Coordinates of C-alpha atoms in Angstrom, one line a residue:
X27 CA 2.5 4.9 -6.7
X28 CA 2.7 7.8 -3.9
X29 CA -0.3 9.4 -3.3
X30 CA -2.1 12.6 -1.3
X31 CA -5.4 12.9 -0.5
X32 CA -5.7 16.5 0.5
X33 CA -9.0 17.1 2.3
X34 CA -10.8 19.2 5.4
X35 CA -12.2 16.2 6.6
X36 CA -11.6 12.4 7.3
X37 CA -13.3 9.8 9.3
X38 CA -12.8 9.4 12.2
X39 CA -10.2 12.3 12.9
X40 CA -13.1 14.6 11.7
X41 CA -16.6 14.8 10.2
X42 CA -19.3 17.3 8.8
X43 CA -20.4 15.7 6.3
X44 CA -20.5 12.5 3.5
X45 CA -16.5 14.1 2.5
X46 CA -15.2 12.6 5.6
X47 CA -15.9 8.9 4.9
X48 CA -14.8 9.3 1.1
X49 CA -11.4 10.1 2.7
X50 CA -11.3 8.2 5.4
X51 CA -12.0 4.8 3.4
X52 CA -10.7 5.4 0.0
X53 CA -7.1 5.7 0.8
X54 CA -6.9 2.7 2.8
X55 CA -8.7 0.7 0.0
X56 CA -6.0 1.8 -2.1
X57 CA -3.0 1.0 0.0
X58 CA -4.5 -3.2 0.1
X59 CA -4.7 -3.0 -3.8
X60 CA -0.9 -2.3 -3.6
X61 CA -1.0 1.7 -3.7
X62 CA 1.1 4.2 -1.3
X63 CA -2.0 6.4 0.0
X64 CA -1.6 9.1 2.5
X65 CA -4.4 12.2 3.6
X66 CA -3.5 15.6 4.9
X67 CA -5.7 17.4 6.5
X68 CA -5.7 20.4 8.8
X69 CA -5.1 19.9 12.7
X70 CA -8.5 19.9 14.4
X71 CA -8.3 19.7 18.4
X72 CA -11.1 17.0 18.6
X73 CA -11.1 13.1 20.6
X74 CA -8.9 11.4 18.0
X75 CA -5.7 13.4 17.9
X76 CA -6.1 14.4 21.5
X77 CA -6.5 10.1 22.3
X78 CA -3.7 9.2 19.4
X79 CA 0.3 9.7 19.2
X80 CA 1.5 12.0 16.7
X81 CA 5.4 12.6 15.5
X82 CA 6.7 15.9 14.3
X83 CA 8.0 15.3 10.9
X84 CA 8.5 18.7 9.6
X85 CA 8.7 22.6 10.8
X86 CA 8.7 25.8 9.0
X87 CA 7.4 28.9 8.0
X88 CA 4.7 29.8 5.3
X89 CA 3.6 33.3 4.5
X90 CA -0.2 34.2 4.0
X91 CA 0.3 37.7 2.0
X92 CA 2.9 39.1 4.8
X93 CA 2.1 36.9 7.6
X94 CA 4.4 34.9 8.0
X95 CA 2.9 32.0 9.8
X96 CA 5.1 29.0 11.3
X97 CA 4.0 25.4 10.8
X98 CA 4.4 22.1 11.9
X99 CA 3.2 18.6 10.0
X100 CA 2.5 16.2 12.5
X101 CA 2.3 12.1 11.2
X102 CA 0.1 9.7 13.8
X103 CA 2.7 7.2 14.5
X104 CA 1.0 3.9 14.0
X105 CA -0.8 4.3 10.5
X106 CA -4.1 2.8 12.5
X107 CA -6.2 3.8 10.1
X108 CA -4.9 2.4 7.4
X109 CA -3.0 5.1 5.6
X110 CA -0.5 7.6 6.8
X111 CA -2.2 10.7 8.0
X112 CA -0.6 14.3 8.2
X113 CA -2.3 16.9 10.2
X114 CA -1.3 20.7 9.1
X115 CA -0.8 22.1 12.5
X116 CA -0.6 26.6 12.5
X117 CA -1.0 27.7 15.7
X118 CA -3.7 30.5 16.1
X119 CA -5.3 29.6 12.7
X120 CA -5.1 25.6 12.2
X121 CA -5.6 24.3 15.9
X122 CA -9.3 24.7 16.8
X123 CA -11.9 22.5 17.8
X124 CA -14.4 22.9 14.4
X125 CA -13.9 22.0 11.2
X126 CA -15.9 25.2 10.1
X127 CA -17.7 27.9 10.7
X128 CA -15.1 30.4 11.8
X129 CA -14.6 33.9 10.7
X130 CA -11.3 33.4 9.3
X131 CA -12.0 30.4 7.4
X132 CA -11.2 31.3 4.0
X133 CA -7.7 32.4 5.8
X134 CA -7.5 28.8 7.3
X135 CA -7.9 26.9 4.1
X136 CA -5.4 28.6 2.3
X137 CA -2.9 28.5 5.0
X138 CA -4.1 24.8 4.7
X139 CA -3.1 24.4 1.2
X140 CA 0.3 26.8 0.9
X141 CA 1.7 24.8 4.6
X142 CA 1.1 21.5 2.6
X143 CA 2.9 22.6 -0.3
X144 CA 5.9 24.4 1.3
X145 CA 6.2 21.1 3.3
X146 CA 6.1 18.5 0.1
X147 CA 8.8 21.5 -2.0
X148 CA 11.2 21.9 0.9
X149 CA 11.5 18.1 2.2
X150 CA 11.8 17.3 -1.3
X151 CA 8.9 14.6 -2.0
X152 CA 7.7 14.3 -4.9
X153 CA 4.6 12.3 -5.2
X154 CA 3.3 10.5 -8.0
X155 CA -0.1 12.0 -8.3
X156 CA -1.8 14.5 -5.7
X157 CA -5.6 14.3 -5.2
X158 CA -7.8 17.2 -3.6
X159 CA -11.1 17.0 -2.6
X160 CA -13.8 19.9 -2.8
X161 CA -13.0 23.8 -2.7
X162 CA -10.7 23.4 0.6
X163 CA -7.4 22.2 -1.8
X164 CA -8.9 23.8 -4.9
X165 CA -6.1 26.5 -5.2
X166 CA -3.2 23.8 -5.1
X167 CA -3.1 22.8 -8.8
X168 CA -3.2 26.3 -9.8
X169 CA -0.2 26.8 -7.3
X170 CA 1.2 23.5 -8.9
X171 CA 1.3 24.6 -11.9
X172 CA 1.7 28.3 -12.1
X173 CA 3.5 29.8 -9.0
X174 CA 7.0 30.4 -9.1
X175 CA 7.5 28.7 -5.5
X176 CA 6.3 25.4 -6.5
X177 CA 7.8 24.9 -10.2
X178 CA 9.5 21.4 -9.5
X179 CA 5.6 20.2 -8.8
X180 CA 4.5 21.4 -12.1
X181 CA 4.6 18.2 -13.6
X182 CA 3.1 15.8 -11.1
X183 CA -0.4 15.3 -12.0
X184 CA -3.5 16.4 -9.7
X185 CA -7.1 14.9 -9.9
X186 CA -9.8 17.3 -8.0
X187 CA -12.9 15.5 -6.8
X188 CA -16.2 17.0 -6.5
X189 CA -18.2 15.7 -3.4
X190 CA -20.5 18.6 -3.7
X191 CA -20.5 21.3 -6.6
X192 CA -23.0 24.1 -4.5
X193 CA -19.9 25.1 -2.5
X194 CA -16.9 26.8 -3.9
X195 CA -15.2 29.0 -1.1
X196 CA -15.1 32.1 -3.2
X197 CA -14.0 35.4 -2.3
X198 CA -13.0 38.4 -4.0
X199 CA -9.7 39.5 -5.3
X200 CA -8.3 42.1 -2.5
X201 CA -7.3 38.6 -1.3
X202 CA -5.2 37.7 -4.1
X203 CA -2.0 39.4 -2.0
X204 CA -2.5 36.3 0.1
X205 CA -1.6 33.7 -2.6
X206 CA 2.5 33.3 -3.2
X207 CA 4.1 34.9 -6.5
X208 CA 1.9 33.5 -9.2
X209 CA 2.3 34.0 -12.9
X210 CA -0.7 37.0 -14.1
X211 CA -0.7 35.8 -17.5
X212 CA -2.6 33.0 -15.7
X213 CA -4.7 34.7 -13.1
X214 CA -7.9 34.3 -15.3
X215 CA -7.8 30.5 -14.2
X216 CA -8.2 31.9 -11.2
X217 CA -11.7 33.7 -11.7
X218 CA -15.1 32.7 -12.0
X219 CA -18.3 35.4 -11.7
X220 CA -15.8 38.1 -10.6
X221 CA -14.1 36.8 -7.5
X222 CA -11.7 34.4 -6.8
X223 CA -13.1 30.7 -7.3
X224 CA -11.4 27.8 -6.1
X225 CA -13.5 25.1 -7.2
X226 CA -14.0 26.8 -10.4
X227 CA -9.9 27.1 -10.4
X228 CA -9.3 23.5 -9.7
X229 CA -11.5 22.3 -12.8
X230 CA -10.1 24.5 -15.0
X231 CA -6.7 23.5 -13.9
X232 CA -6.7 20.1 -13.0
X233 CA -5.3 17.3 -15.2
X234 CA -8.9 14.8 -14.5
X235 CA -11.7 15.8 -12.1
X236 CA -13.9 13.4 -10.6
X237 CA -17.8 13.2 -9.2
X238 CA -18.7 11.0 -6.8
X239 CA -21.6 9.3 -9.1
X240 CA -21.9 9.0 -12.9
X241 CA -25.3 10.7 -12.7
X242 CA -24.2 13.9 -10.8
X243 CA -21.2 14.0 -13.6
X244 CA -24.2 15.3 -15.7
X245 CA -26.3 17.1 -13.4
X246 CA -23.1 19.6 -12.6
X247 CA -24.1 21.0 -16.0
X248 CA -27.5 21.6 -15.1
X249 CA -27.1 22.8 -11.5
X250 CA -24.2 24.0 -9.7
X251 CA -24.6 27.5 -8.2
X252 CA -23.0 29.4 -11.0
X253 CA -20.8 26.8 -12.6
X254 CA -23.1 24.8 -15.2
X255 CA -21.4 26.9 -18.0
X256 CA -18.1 25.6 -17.2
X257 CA -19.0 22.3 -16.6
X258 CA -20.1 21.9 -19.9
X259 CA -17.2 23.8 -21.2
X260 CA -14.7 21.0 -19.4
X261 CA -16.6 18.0 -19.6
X262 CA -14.0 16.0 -21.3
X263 CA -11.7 16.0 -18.7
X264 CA -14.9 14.5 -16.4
X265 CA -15.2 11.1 -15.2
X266 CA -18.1 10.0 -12.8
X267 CA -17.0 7.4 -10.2
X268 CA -19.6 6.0 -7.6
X269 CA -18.8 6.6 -3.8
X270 CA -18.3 2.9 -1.7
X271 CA -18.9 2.1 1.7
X272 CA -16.3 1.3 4.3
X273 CA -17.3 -2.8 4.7
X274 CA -15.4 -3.4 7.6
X275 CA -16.9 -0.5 9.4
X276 CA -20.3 -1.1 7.9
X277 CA -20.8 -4.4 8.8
X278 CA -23.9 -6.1 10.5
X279 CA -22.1 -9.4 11.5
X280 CA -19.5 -7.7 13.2
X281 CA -20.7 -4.2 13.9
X282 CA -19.8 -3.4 18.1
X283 CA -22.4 -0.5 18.0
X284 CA -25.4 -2.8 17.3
X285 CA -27.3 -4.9 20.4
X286 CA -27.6 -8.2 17.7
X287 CA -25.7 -8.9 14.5
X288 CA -26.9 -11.1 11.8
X289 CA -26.0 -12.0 8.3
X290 CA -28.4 -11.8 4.8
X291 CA -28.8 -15.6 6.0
X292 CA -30.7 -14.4 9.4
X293 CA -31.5 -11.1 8.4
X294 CA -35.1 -11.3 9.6
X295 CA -34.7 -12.2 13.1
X296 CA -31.6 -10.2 12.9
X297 CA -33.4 -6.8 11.9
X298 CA -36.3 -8.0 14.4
X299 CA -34.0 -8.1 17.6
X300 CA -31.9 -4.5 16.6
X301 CA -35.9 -3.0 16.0
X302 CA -37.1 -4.2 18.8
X303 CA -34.2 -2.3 21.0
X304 CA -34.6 1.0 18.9
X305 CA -38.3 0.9 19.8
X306 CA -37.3 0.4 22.9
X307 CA -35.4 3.4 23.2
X308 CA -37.8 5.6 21.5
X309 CA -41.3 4.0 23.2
X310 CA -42.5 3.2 19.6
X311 CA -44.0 -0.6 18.5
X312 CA -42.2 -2.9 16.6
X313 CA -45.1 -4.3 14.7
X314 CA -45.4 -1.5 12.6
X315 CA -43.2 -0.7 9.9
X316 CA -40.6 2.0 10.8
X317 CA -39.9 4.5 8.3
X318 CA -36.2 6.7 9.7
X319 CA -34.2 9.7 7.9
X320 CA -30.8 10.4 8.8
X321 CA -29.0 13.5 8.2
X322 CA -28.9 17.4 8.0
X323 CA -32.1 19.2 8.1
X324 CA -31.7 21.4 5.6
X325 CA -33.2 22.1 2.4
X326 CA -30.5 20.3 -0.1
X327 CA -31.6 17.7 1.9
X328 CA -35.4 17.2 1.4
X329 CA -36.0 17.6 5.5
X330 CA -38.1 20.7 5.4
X331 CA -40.8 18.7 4.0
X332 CA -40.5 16.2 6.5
X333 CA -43.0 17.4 9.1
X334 CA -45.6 18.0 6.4
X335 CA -45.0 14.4 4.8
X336 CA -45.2 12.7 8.5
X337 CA -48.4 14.3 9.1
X338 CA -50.1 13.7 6.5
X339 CA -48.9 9.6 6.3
X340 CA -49.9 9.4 9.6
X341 CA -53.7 11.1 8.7
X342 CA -53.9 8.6 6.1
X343 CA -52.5 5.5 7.4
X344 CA -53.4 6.0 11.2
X345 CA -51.4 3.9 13.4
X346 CA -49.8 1.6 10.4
X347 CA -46.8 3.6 10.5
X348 CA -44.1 4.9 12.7
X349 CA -41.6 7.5 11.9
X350 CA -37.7 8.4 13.5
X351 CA -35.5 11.5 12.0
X352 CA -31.9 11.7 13.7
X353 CA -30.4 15.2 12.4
X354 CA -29.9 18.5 13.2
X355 CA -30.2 21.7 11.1
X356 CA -32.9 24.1 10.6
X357 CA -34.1 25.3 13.4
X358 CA -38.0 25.6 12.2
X359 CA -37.7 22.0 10.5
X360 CA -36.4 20.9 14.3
X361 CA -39.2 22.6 16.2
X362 CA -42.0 21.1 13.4
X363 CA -40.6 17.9 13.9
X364 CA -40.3 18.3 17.7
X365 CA -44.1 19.4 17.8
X366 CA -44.9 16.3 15.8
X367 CA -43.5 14.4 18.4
X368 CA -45.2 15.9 21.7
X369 CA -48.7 15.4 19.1
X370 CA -47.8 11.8 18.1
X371 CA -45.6 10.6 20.9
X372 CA -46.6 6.4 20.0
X373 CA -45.7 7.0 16.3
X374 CA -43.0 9.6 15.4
X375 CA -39.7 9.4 17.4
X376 CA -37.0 13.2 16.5
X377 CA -33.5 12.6 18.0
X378 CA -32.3 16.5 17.3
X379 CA -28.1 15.9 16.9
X380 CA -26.1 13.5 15.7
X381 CA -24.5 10.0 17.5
X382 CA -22.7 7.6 15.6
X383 CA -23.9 4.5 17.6
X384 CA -27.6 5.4 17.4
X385 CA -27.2 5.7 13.5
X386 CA -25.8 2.4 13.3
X387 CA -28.9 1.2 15.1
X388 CA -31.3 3.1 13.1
X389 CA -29.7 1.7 9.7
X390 CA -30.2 -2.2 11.1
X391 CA -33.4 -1.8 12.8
X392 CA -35.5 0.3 10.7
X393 CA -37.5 -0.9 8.1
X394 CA -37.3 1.8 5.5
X395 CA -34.6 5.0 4.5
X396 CA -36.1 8.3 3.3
X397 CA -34.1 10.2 1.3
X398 CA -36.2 13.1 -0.3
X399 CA -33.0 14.6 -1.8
X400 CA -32.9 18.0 -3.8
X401 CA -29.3 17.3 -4.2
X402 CA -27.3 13.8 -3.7
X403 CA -24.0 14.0 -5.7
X404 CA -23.3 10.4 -4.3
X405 CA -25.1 9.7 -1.1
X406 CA -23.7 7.1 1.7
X407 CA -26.7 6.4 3.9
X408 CA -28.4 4.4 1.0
X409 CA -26.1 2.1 0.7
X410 CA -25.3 1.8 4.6
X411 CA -29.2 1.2 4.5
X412 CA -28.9 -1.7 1.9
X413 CA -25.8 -3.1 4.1
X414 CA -27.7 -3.4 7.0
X415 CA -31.1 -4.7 4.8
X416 CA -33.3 -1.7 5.1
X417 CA -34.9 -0.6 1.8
X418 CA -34.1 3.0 0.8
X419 CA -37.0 5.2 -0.2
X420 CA -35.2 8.0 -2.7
X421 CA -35.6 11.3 -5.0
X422 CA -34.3 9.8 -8.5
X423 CA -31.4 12.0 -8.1
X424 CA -27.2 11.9 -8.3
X425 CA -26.0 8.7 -6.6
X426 CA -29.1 8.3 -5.4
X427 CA -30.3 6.9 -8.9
X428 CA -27.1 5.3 -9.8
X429 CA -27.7 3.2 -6.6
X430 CA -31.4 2.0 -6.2
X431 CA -34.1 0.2 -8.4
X432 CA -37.3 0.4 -7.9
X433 CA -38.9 -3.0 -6.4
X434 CA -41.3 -2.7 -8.7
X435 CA -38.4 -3.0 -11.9
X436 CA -36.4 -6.5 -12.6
X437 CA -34.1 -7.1 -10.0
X438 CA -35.3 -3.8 -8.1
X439 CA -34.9 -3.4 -4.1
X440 CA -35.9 0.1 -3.4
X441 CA -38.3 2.6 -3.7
X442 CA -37.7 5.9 -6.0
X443 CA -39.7 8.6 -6.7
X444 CA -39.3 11.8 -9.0
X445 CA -40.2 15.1 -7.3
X446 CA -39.2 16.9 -3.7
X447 CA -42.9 17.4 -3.0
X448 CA -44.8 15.9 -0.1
X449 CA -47.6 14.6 -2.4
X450 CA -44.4 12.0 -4.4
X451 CA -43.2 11.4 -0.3
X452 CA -46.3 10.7 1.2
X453 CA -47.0 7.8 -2.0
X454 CA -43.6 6.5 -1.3
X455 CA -44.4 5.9 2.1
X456 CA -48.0 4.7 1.1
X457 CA -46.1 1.8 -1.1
X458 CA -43.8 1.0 2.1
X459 CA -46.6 0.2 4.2
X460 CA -48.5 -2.1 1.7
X461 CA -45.1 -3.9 1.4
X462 CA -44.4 -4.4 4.4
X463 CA -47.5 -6.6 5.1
X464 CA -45.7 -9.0 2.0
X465 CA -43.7 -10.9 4.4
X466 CA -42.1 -12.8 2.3
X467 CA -41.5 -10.4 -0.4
X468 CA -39.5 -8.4 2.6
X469 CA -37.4 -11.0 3.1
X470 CA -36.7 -11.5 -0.4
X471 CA -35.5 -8.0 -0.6
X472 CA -33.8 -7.8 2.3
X473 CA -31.5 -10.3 0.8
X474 CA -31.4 -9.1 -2.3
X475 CA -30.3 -5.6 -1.0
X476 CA -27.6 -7.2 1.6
X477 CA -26.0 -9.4 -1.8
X478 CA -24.8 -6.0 -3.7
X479 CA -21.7 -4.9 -3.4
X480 CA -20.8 -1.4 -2.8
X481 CA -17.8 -1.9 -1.4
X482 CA -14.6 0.7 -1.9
X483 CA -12.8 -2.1 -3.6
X484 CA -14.7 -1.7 -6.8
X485 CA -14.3 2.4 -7.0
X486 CA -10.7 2.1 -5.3
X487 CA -9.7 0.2 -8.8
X488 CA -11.9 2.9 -10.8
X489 CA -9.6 5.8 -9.3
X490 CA -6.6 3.4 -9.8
X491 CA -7.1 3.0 -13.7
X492 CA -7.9 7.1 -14.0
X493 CA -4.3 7.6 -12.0
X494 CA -2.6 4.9 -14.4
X495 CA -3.9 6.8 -16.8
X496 CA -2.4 10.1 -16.0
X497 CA 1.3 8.8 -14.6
X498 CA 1.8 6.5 -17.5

């Protein structure tokens, strides 16, 4: 069964966001259960394709409107990561450093998409199934299926995934000239709210879509900038599948990037010797329990109540607590946090910016997760946090509930809590540090939470059976 992922991101060629480690695990999960997985993505000028070897394996020529724009496909030569990966290289338009963020973007993504279907028509693949991810590739089934250019794909089937329904790269229709020939009888699959909507576009006219969590399946119809309407309108053709976790990256037995691995068998001393250097590093004790957020500061994200939620846990707990945030975002949220720091120094640790080592630290030497989430469709650091035996403390939201139990339920290993307020964050926190002081209870947890099994294997046979199911 050939298969393309089509995405803007993919770990570790590029990352924003949650998007690039669906992609980057998913399709090599696939290819070990016996599948033919590939990604293509746009060219990005960043430390993997400039530090890997890459094959030309296709020219041409593309037009965006009456630009004609030349292309090249570009296949890294030793399928390291464990899939084939295609890079969409256009000079001028697909060759920059970021993955967003530019002026021309909307222009960029569509390039994206047309280059990657000029290149599958004129080499003459065709592949069993093609799988797009968020708004980036949300025009290609509609191209598929209703552009004179593409006709001999119009009956390979396309499954659209939804890592997060708030963004949907519309625009209006004075860009309509820069889509190929299409057929206007079908141009109303096109709209949504006026303009040009390619997420909107891809549910109407994809054969399955896909969330990234059963619960967020649902929540689409109650929240999703615009689109709660038509969610509810195509909900039969919806199927919720939970995110996984890369194991072999996101392992503490084997994982390079921490100081002392350990196993659910030594997790304590394990978790004590990885704390112990990230306190270290930040000038914080180790005898306190250590509650750490990871992630963007923005709003979607819960972090603008962080500051407010630190102070007040550490007014009401004194020094029983210590706190570390690793993101970067809002710039008021970063200077809050950043005064909290020069006012607590011994007890609140900020890291403003992202490093992929230190995160790896944080998840096995801090005791507890926050994740105060407005909006989790899935959510990966949870389980990270449970693979490396540190208890997630989460809104009841998306994957967020699909993935934790309360400690205080049967079987439970996490703390949940119902509302984005500071009052429900600061009580969460209050319940972390009277657990903490249960030893034993801690340890019990820890080992519950390293037994479960997130793993890609389970939700790569999930999106197996939902192909079968469409090529059969």
């Amino acid at each position: 069964m050939r298969i393309f992922h089509l995405s803007a991101e993919c770990y570790p060629v590029a990352k924003v966001g949650g998007l690039a480690d669906v992609v980057g695990a998913l399709p090599k999960y696939q290819n070990q259960a016996g599948l033919n997985a590939a990604v293509v993505m746009p060219f990005y000028d960043r430390k993997f394709v400039q530090e890997n070897a890459f094959d030309v394996v296709f020219q041409g020529t593309s037009l965006l409107g009456t630009r004609r724009i030349y292309f090249e496909i570009l296949k890294e030569q030793t399928n390291k990561l464990g899939f084939e990966l295609y890079l969409v290289k256009i000079p001028g338009l697909l060759d920059r450093e970021n993955v967003y963020s530019y002026p021309d973007e909307r222009d960029q993504f569509m390039a994206f998409q047309l280059c990657f279907l000029d290149w599958i028509n004129w080499s003459g693949q065709t592949p069993d199934l093609v799988h797009c991810h968020d708004h980036h590739s949300g025009l290609v089934p509609f191209l598929m299926y209703h552009s004179a250019l593409y006709t001999r794909l119009a009956n390979v089937p396309t499954v659209f995934t939804i890592h997060n329904g708030q963004y949907h790269g519309a625009f209006g229709w004075d860009r309509l000239n820069l889509l190929p020939e299409i057929d206007m009888n079908k141009a109303g699959l096109l709209e949504w709210a006026g303009g040009i909507n390619p997420l909107a576009c891809a549910v109407k006219c994809c054969w399955r879509y896909t969330t990234v969590s059963p619960s967020y399946l649902h929540e689409l119809e109650l929240s999703s900038n615009g689109l709660e309407y038509l969610f509810y309108l195509e909900s039969q053709k919806g199927a919720g599948i939970l995110n996984g976790i890369d194991t072999e990256v996101w392992n503490p037995e084997t994982d390079p990037m921490l100081p002392a691995h350990f196993t659910a068998a030594t997790v304590t001393k394990g978790k004590n010797q990885n704390k112990e250097a990230l306190c270290q590093r930040f000038n914080l004790s180790t005898d306190k329990p250590l509650v750490a957020f990871i992630g963007r500061l923005v709003e979607e994200k819960g972090s603008d109540l962080l500051p407010a939620a630190i102070e007040r846990s550490i007014q009401e707990h004194g020094d029983k607590v210590n706190f570390l945030v690793l993101g970067t975002g809002d710039p008021l949220t970063e200077l809050q946090l950043n005064a909290l720091k020069e006012l607590h120094p011994t007890q609140c640790a900020v890291f403003i910016g992202y490093d992929e080592a230190l995160a790896h630290l944080v998840y096995a030497g801090a005791d507890f997760l926050l994740m105060p989430s407005r909006v989790e469709p899935c959510g990966l650091n949870q389980m990270y946090a449970l693979r490396y035996g540190t208890m997630p403390m989460v809104r009841s939201t998306g994957g967020l509930r699909d993935t934790v139990i309360d400690f205080g339920e049967e079987g439970g290993y996490g703390i949940r809590f119902d509302h984005v307020s500071v009052d429900d964050m600061t009580l969460a926190i209050s319940r972390a540090v009277v657990l903490y002081d249960d030893t034993r209870k801690m340890q019990t947890l820890r080992k519950r939470m390293m037994a479960l099994d997130f793993s890609w294997g389970r939700s790569a046979k999930e999106y197996t059976n939902l192909y079968q199911s469409l090529i059969l």
